[in-house]
């Protein structure tokens, strides 16, 4: 069967799998800690490796936007990299004061969480920061105090 023979199932440190929005051949991204593999296949055929990217630092999260059909991935240094379904490098992105740690999309926006608890919103068409939603420090302190009180009791 397809699943038993598939070469991308035994990925090393798999972060996840996602399909690009495309017609035949279908394109699947297999994202591992240190590399990304793009696979092309038709329903009745074995997947074929079309591109492989090695990363110097570990990949911690990724998403594929159906609007742009780009794969956005984040590294442990808090940077974002963007590639398309053909395997072309589009750009990389970082923030002056924040380090990225999680990413998702909704409609035409890319939402990036940071290690400090903030949320940065980018329109997927331009990737120019639209908004920084700062998690209020008072709320952070209140949450930390209530957590420590709960643990002590």
Coordinates of N, CA, C and O in Angstrom, one line a residue:
X1 N 0.8 -1.2 0.0 CA 0.0 0.0 0.0 C 0.9 1.2 0.0 O 2.1 1.2 0.3
X2 N 0.3 2.4 -0.3 CA 1.0 3.6 -0.4 C 1.7 4.0 1.0 O 2.9 4.3 1.0
X3 N 1.0 3.9 2.1 CA 1.6 4.2 3.4 C 2.8 3.4 3.7 O 3.7 3.9 4.3
X4 N 2.7 2.1 3.4 CA 3.9 1.2 3.8 C 5.1 1.5 3.0 O 6.2 1.4 3.5
X5 N 4.9 1.9 1.8 CA 6.1 2.1 0.9 C 6.6 3.6 0.9 O 7.6 3.9 0.3
X6 N 5.8 4.5 1.5 CA 6.1 5.9 1.3 C 7.4 6.3 2.0 O 7.6 6.0 3.2
X7 N 8.4 6.9 1.3 CA 9.7 7.3 1.9 C 9.6 8.4 2.8 O 10.5 8.6 3.6
X8 N 8.6 9.3 2.8 CA 8.6 10.4 3.7 C 7.9 10.1 5.0 O 8.0 10.9 5.9
X9 N 7.4 8.9 5.2 CA 6.8 8.6 6.5 C 7.9 8.4 7.6 O 7.7 8.7 8.7
X10 N 9.1 7.9 7.2 CA 10.1 7.7 8.2 C 11.0 9.0 8.3 O 12.2 8.9 8.3
X11 N 10.4 10.1 8.4 CA 11.2 11.4 8.5 C 12.0 11.5 9.8 O 11.5 11.0 10.8
X12 N 13.1 12.1 9.7 CA 13.9 12.3 10.9 C 13.5 13.5 11.7 O 13.7 14.6 11.2
X13 N 12.9 13.4 12.8 CA 12.5 14.5 13.6 C 11.4 15.3 12.9 O 11.5 16.5 12.7
X14 N 10.4 14.6 12.5 CA 9.3 15.2 11.7 C 8.6 16.3 12.4 O 8.1 16.1 13.5
X15 N 8.5 17.5 11.8 CA 7.8 18.6 12.4 C 6.3 18.6 11.9 O 5.4 18.9 12.6
X16 N 6.1 18.1 10.7 CA 4.8 18.0 10.1 C 4.8 17.8 8.6 O 5.8 17.9 7.9
X17 N 3.5 17.5 8.1 CA 3.3 17.3 6.7 C 2.1 18.2 6.3 O 1.1 18.3 7.1
X18 N 2.2 18.9 5.2 CA 1.1 19.6 4.6 C 1.2 19.6 3.1 O 2.2 19.7 2.5
X19 N 0.0 19.7 2.5 CA -0.1 19.8 1.1 C -0.2 21.2 0.6 O -0.8 22.1 1.3
X20 N 0.4 21.5 -0.5 CA 0.2 22.8 -1.2 C -1.1 22.7 -1.9 O -1.5 21.6 -2.3
X21 N -1.7 23.8 -2.2 CA -2.9 23.9 -3.0 C -2.5 23.8 -4.4 O -2.0 24.7 -5.0
X22 N -2.7 22.6 -5.0 CA -2.4 22.5 -6.4 C -3.1 21.3 -7.0 O -3.6 20.4 -6.3
X23 N -3.2 21.3 -8.3 CA -3.8 20.2 -9.1 C -2.7 19.2 -9.3 O -1.6 19.4 -8.9
X24 N -3.0 18.2 -10.0 CA -2.0 17.1 -10.3 C -0.8 17.7 -11.0 O -0.9 18.5 -11.9
X25 N 0.4 17.3 -10.7 CA 0.7 16.4 -9.6 C 0.6 17.2 -8.2 O 0.8 18.4 -8.1
X26 N 0.1 16.4 -7.2 CA 0.0 17.0 -5.9 C 1.4 17.2 -5.3 O 2.3 16.5 -5.6
X27 N 1.5 18.3 -4.5 CA 2.8 18.5 -3.9 C 2.7 18.5 -2.4 O 1.8 19.3 -1.8
X28 N 3.5 17.7 -1.7 CA 3.4 17.6 -0.3 C 4.8 18.1 0.3 O 5.8 17.8 -0.2
X29 N 4.7 18.9 1.4 CA 5.9 19.3 2.1 C 6.0 18.4 3.3 O 5.1 18.3 4.2
X30 N 7.2 17.8 3.5 CA 7.6 17.0 4.6 C 8.6 17.9 5.3 O 9.7 18.0 4.9
X31 N 8.3 18.4 6.5 CA 9.1 19.3 7.2 C 9.7 18.6 8.4 O 9.0 18.1 9.3
X32 N 11.1 18.5 8.4 CA 11.8 17.9 9.5 C 12.6 19.0 10.3 O 12.6 20.1 9.9
X33 N 13.2 18.6 11.4 CA 13.9 19.6 12.2 C 15.0 20.3 11.4 O 15.3 21.5 11.6
X34 N 15.7 19.6 10.5 CA 16.8 20.2 9.8 C 16.7 20.3 8.3 O 17.6 20.6 7.6
X35 N 15.5 19.8 7.8 CA 15.4 19.9 6.3 C 13.9 19.9 5.9 O 13.0 19.5 6.7
X36 N 13.7 20.3 4.7 CA 12.3 20.3 4.1 C 12.4 19.5 2.8 O 13.3 19.8 2.0
X37 N 11.5 18.6 2.6 CA 11.4 17.9 1.4 C 10.1 18.1 0.7 O 9.1 18.2 1.4
X38 N 10.1 18.4 -0.6 CA 8.9 18.6 -1.4 C 8.8 17.3 -2.3 O 9.7 16.9 -3.0
X39 N 7.6 16.7 -2.2 CA 7.2 15.5 -2.9 C 6.1 15.8 -3.9 O 5.1 16.4 -3.6
X40 N 6.3 15.3 -5.1 CA 5.2 15.4 -6.1 C 4.7 14.0 -6.5 O 5.5 13.1 -6.5
X41 N 3.4 13.9 -6.6 CA 2.9 12.6 -7.0 C 1.4 12.7 -7.5 O 0.8 13.7 -7.2
X42 N 1.0 11.7 -8.2 CA -0.4 11.5 -8.6 C -0.9 10.4 -7.7 O -0.2 9.6 -7.1
X43 N -2.2 10.3 -7.6 CA -2.9 9.3 -6.7 C -2.4 7.9 -6.9 O -2.2 7.2 -5.9
X44 N -2.2 7.5 -8.1 CA -1.8 6.1 -8.4 C -0.3 5.8 -8.5 O 0.1 4.8 -8.9
X45 N 0.5 6.8 -8.1 CA 1.9 6.6 -8.2 C 2.7 6.8 -6.9 O 2.1 7.4 -6.0
X46 N 3.9 6.3 -6.9 CA 4.7 6.5 -5.7 C 5.2 8.0 -5.7 O 5.5 8.6 -6.7
X47 N 5.3 8.6 -4.5 CA 5.8 10.0 -4.4 C 7.2 10.1 -4.9 O 8.0 9.2 -4.8
X48 N 7.5 11.2 -5.5 CA 8.9 11.4 -6.0 C 9.4 12.7 -5.4 O 8.8 13.8 -5.4
X49 N 10.6 12.6 -4.8 CA 11.3 13.7 -4.2 C 11.6 14.7 -5.3 O 12.4 14.4 -6.2
X50 N 11.1 16.0 -5.2 CA 11.4 17.0 -6.2 C 12.4 18.0 -5.7 O 13.2 18.6 -6.5
X51 N 12.4 18.3 -4.4 CA 13.3 19.3 -3.8 C 13.7 18.9 -2.4 O 12.8 18.4 -1.7
X52 N 14.9 19.3 -2.0 CA 15.3 19.1 -0.6 C 16.1 20.3 -0.2 O 17.0 20.8 -0.9
X53 N 15.7 20.8 1.0 CA 16.4 22.0 1.6 C 17.0 21.6 2.9 O 16.3 21.1 3.7
X54 N 18.3 21.9 3.1 CA 18.9 21.7 4.4 C 19.0 23.0 5.2 O 19.3 24.0 4.6
X55 N 18.7 22.9 6.5 CA 18.7 24.2 7.3 C 19.8 24.1 8.3 O 20.0 23.0 8.9
X56 N 20.5 25.2 8.5 CA 21.6 25.2 9.5 C 21.0 25.1 10.9 O 21.6 24.5 11.8
X57 N 19.9 25.7 11.1 CA 19.3 25.7 12.5 C 18.0 24.9 12.4 O 17.4 24.7 11.3
X58 N 17.5 24.5 13.6 CA 16.3 23.6 13.6 C 15.0 24.4 13.3 O 14.9 25.6 13.6
X59 N 14.2 23.7 12.6 CA 12.8 24.3 12.2 C 11.9 24.0 13.4 O 11.8 22.8 13.8
X60 N 11.2 25.0 13.9 CA 10.3 24.7 15.0 C 8.8 24.8 14.7 O 8.0 24.2 15.4
X61 N 8.5 25.4 13.5 CA 7.1 25.4 13.2 C 7.0 25.9 11.7 O 7.9 26.4 11.1
X62 N 5.8 25.5 11.1 CA 5.6 25.9 9.7 C 4.1 25.9 9.3 O 3.3 25.4 10.1
X63 N 3.8 26.6 8.2 CA 2.4 26.5 7.7 C 2.5 26.8 6.2 O 3.5 27.3 5.7
X64 N 1.5 26.4 5.5 CA 1.4 26.7 4.1 C 0.1 27.5 3.9 O -1.0 27.0 4.3
X65 N 0.2 28.7 3.3 CA -1.0 29.5 3.1 C -1.6 29.1 1.8 O -1.0 29.1 0.7
X66 N -2.9 28.8 1.8 CA -3.6 28.5 0.5 C -3.8 29.7 -0.4 O -4.0 29.6 -1.6
X67 N -3.7 30.9 0.2 CA -3.8 32.2 -0.6 C -2.6 32.4 -1.4 O -2.7 32.6 -2.6
X68 N -1.4 32.3 -0.8 CA -0.1 32.5 -1.6 C 0.5 31.3 -2.1 O 1.3 31.3 -3.0
X69 N 0.1 30.1 -1.5 CA 0.7 28.8 -1.8 C 2.2 28.8 -1.5 O 3.0 28.2 -2.2
X70 N 2.6 29.6 -0.5 CA 4.0 29.6 0.0 C 4.0 28.8 1.3 O 3.1 28.7 2.1
X71 N 5.2 28.2 1.5 CA 5.5 27.5 2.8 C 6.3 28.5 3.6 O 7.3 29.0 3.2
X72 N 5.8 28.8 4.8 CA 6.4 29.7 5.8 C 7.0 28.8 6.9 O 6.2 28.1 7.5
X73 N 8.3 28.9 7.2 CA 8.8 28.2 8.3 C 9.7 29.0 9.2 O 10.3 30.0 8.8
X74 N 9.7 28.6 10.5 CA 10.4 29.4 11.6 C 11.5 28.5 12.1 O 11.4 27.3 12.2
X75 N 12.6 29.2 12.3 CA 13.8 28.5 12.9 C 13.9 28.8 14.4 O 13.3 29.7 14.9
X76 N 14.8 28.0 15.1 CA 15.0 28.2 16.5 C 15.5 29.6 16.8 O 15.4 30.0 18.0
X77 N 16.2 30.3 15.9 CA 16.7 31.6 16.1 C 15.6 32.7 16.1 O 15.8 33.8 16.3
X78 N 14.3 32.2 15.7 CA 13.2 33.2 15.7 C 13.0 33.9 14.4 O 12.4 34.9 14.3
X79 N 13.6 33.3 13.3 CA 13.5 33.9 12.0 C 12.5 33.1 11.1 O 12.2 31.9 11.3
X80 N 11.9 33.8 10.1 CA 10.9 33.2 9.2 C 11.6 33.1 7.8 O 12.2 34.1 7.4
X81 N 11.3 32.0 7.2 CA 11.8 31.8 5.8 C 10.6 31.4 5.0 O 9.7 30.8 5.4
X82 N 10.6 31.8 3.7 CA 9.4 31.6 2.8 C 9.9 31.0 1.5 O 10.9 31.5 0.9
X83 N 9.3 29.8 1.1 CA 9.6 29.2 -0.2 C 8.3 28.9 -0.9 O 7.2 28.8 -0.2
X84 N 8.3 28.7 -2.2 CA 7.1 28.4 -2.9 C 7.1 26.9 -3.3 O 8.0 26.2 -2.9
X85 N 6.0 26.5 -3.9 CA 5.8 25.0 -4.2 C 6.8 24.5 -5.2 O 6.9 23.3 -5.3
X86 N 7.4 25.4 -5.9 CA 8.4 24.9 -6.9 C 9.8 24.8 -6.3 O 10.8 24.4 -6.9
X87 N 9.9 25.2 -5.0 CA 11.2 25.0 -4.3 C 12.0 26.3 -4.4 O 13.2 26.3 -3.9
X88 N 11.4 27.4 -4.9 CA 12.2 28.6 -5.0 C 12.2 29.4 -3.6 O 11.1 29.5 -3.0
X89 N 13.3 29.9 -3.2 CA 13.4 30.7 -2.0 C 12.8 32.1 -2.4 O 13.1 32.7 -3.4
X90 N 11.8 32.5 -1.5 CA 11.2 33.8 -1.8 C 11.9 34.9 -0.9 O 12.3 35.9 -1.5
X91 N 11.9 34.7 0.4 CA 12.6 35.7 1.2 C 12.7 35.2 2.6 O 12.2 34.1 3.0
X92 N 13.4 35.9 3.5 CA 13.4 35.6 4.9 C 13.0 36.9 5.7 O 13.0 38.0 5.1
X93 N 12.6 36.7 6.9 CA 12.1 37.8 7.6 C 12.4 37.6 9.1 O 12.3 36.5 9.6
X94 N 12.7 38.7 9.8 CA 12.8 38.7 11.2 C 12.2 40.0 11.8 O 11.9 40.9 11.0
X95 N 12.1 40.1 13.1 CA 11.6 41.3 13.7 C 12.7 41.9 14.5 O 13.6 41.3 15.0
X96 N 12.6 43.3 14.6 CA 13.7 44.0 15.3 C 13.8 43.6 16.8 O 14.9 43.5 17.3
X97 N 12.7 43.4 17.4 CA 12.7 43.1 18.9 C 12.1 41.8 19.3 O 12.3 41.4 20.5
X98 N 11.5 41.1 18.4 CA 10.8 39.8 18.8 C 11.4 38.6 18.0 O 12.0 38.8 17.0
X99 N 11.3 37.5 18.7 CA 11.7 36.2 18.0 C 10.5 35.4 17.8 O 9.7 35.1 18.7
X100 N 10.3 34.9 16.6 CA 9.1 34.1 16.2 C 9.2 32.7 16.8 O 10.3 32.1 16.8
X101 N 8.1 32.1 17.2 CA 8.1 30.8 17.7 C 6.9 29.9 17.2 O 7.0 28.7 17.3
X102 N 5.9 30.5 16.7 CA 4.8 29.8 16.1 C 4.1 30.5 15.0 O 4.2 31.8 15.0
X103 N 3.5 29.8 14.1 CA 2.9 30.5 12.9 C 1.7 29.7 12.4 O 1.6 28.5 12.5
X104 N 0.7 30.5 11.9 CA -0.5 30.0 11.3 C -1.0 31.0 10.3 O -0.5 32.1 10.2
X105 N -2.1 30.7 9.7 CA -2.7 31.7 8.8 C -4.2 31.6 9.0 O -4.8 30.7 9.5
X106 N -4.9 32.7 8.6 CA -6.3 32.8 8.5 C -6.7 33.7 7.4 O -6.2 34.9 7.4
X107 N -7.4 33.2 6.4 CA -7.8 34.0 5.3 C -6.5 34.5 4.6 O -5.6 33.8 4.3
X108 N -6.3 35.9 4.5 CA -5.2 36.4 3.8 C -4.1 37.0 4.8 O -3.3 37.7 4.4
X109 N -4.2 36.5 6.0 CA -3.2 37.0 7.0 C -2.3 35.9 7.6 O -2.8 34.8 7.7
X110 N -1.1 36.2 7.9 CA -0.2 35.3 8.5 C 0.0 35.8 10.0 O 0.3 37.0 10.2
X111 N -0.2 34.9 10.9 CA -0.1 35.2 12.4 C 1.1 34.5 12.9 O 1.2 33.3 12.8
X112 N 1.9 35.3 13.5 CA 3.2 34.8 14.1 C 3.3 35.1 15.6 O 3.2 36.3 16.0
X113 N 3.4 34.0 16.4 CA 3.5 34.2 17.8 C 5.0 34.4 18.2 O 5.9 33.9 17.4
X114 N 5.3 35.1 19.2 CA 6.7 35.3 19.6 C 6.9 34.7 21.0 O 6.0 34.3 21.7
X115 N 8.2 34.6 21.3 CA 8.6 34.0 22.6 C 8.2 34.8 23.8 O 8.1 34.3 24.9
X116 N 7.9 36.1 23.6 CA 7.4 36.9 24.7 C 5.9 37.0 24.8 O 5.4 37.7 25.7
X117 N 5.2 36.2 24.0 CA 3.8 36.1 24.1 C 3.0 37.1 23.2 O 1.8 37.2 23.3
X118 N 3.7 37.8 22.4 CA 3.1 38.8 21.5 C 2.7 38.1 20.2 O 3.1 37.0 19.9
X119 N 1.8 38.7 19.5 CA 1.3 38.2 18.2 C 1.5 39.3 17.2 O 1.2 40.4 17.3
X120 N 2.2 38.9 16.1 CA 2.5 39.8 15.0 C 1.7 39.3 13.8 O 1.6 38.2 13.4
X121 N 1.0 40.3 13.1 CA 0.1 40.0 12.0 C 0.7 40.6 10.7 O 1.0 41.8 10.7
X122 N 0.8 39.8 9.7 CA 1.3 40.2 8.4 C 0.2 39.9 7.3 O -0.3 38.7 7.3
X123 N 0.0 40.8 6.4 CA -0.8 40.4 5.2 C 0.0 39.5 4.4 O 1.2 39.8 4.1
X124 N -0.5 38.4 3.9 CA 0.3 37.4 3.2 C 0.8 37.9 1.8 O 1.7 37.5 1.3
X125 N 0.1 38.9 1.3 CA 0.4 39.5 0.0 C 1.7 40.3 0.1 O 2.5 40.3 -0.9
X126 N 2.0 41.0 1.2 CA 3.1 41.9 1.2 C 4.1 41.5 2.3 O 5.3 41.9 2.2
X127 N 3.7 40.8 3.3 CA 4.5 40.5 4.5 C 5.2 41.7 5.1 O 6.2 41.6 5.7
X128 N 4.5 42.8 5.0 CA 4.9 44.0 5.8 C 4.0 44.1 7.0 O 2.8 44.0 6.9
X129 N 4.7 44.2 8.2 CA 3.9 44.0 9.4 C 2.7 45.0 9.5 O 2.9 46.2 9.3
X130 N 1.6 44.4 9.8 CA 0.4 45.2 9.9 C 0.1 45.6 11.3 O -0.2 46.7 11.6
X131 N 0.4 44.7 12.2 CA 0.0 44.9 13.6 C 0.9 44.1 14.6 O 1.2 42.9 14.3
X132 N 1.2 44.7 15.7 CA 1.8 43.9 16.8 C 0.9 43.9 18.0 O 0.5 45.0 18.5
X133 N 0.4 42.8 18.3 CA -0.6 42.7 19.4 C 0.2 42.3 20.7 O 0.6 41.1 20.8
X134 N 0.5 43.3 21.5 CA 1.3 43.1 22.7 C 0.5 42.5 23.8 O -0.6 43.0 24.1
X135 N 1.0 41.4 24.4 CA 0.4 40.8 25.5 C 0.7 41.7 26.7 O 1.9 41.9 27.0
X136 N -0.3 42.4 27.3 CA 0.0 43.4 28.4 C 0.8 42.8 29.6 O 0.5 41.8 30.1
X137 N 1.8 43.6 30.0 CA 2.7 43.2 31.1 C 1.9 43.0 32.4 O 2.2 42.0 33.1
X138 N 0.9 43.8 32.6 CA 0.1 43.6 33.9 C -0.6 42.3 33.9 O -0.6 41.6 34.9
X139 N -1.1 41.9 32.7 CA -1.8 40.6 32.6 C -0.8 39.5 32.8 O -1.0 38.5 33.4
X140 N 0.4 39.6 32.2 CA 1.5 38.6 32.3 C 1.8 38.4 33.8 O 1.9 37.3 34.3
X141 N 2.0 39.6 34.5 CA 2.4 39.5 35.9 C 1.2 38.9 36.8 O 1.5 38.0 37.6
X142 N 0.0 39.2 36.4 CA -1.2 38.7 37.1 C -1.2 37.2 36.9 O -1.5 36.4 37.9
X143 N -1.0 36.8 35.7 CA -1.1 35.3 35.4 C 0.0 34.6 36.1 O -0.2 33.5 36.7
X144 N 1.2 35.1 36.1 CA 2.3 34.5 36.8 C 2.1 34.4 38.3 O 2.4 33.4 38.9
X145 N 1.6 35.4 38.9 CA 1.3 35.4 40.3 C 0.2 34.4 40.6 O 0.3 33.6 41.6
X146 N -0.9 34.4 39.9 CA -1.9 33.4 40.2 C -1.5 32.0 40.0 O -1.9 31.1 40.7
X147 N -0.6 31.7 39.0 CA 0.0 30.4 38.8 C 0.9 30.0 40.0 O 0.8 28.9 40.5
X148 N 1.7 30.9 40.5 CA 2.6 30.5 41.6 C 1.8 30.4 42.9 O 2.2 29.5 43.7
X149 N 0.8 31.1 43.0 CA -0.1 30.9 44.2 C -0.8 29.6 44.2 O -0.9 28.9 45.2
X150 N -1.2 29.2 43.1 CA -1.9 27.9 42.9 C -0.9 26.7 43.2 O -1.2 25.8 43.9
X151 N 0.3 26.8 42.7 CA 1.3 25.8 43.0 C 1.7 25.7 44.4 O 2.0 24.6 44.9
X152 N 1.8 26.8 45.1 CA 2.2 26.8 46.5 C 1.1 26.2 47.5 O 1.4 25.7 48.5
X153 N -0.1 26.4 47.1 CA -1.2 25.9 48.0 C -1.5 24.5 47.9 O -1.0 23.7 47.2

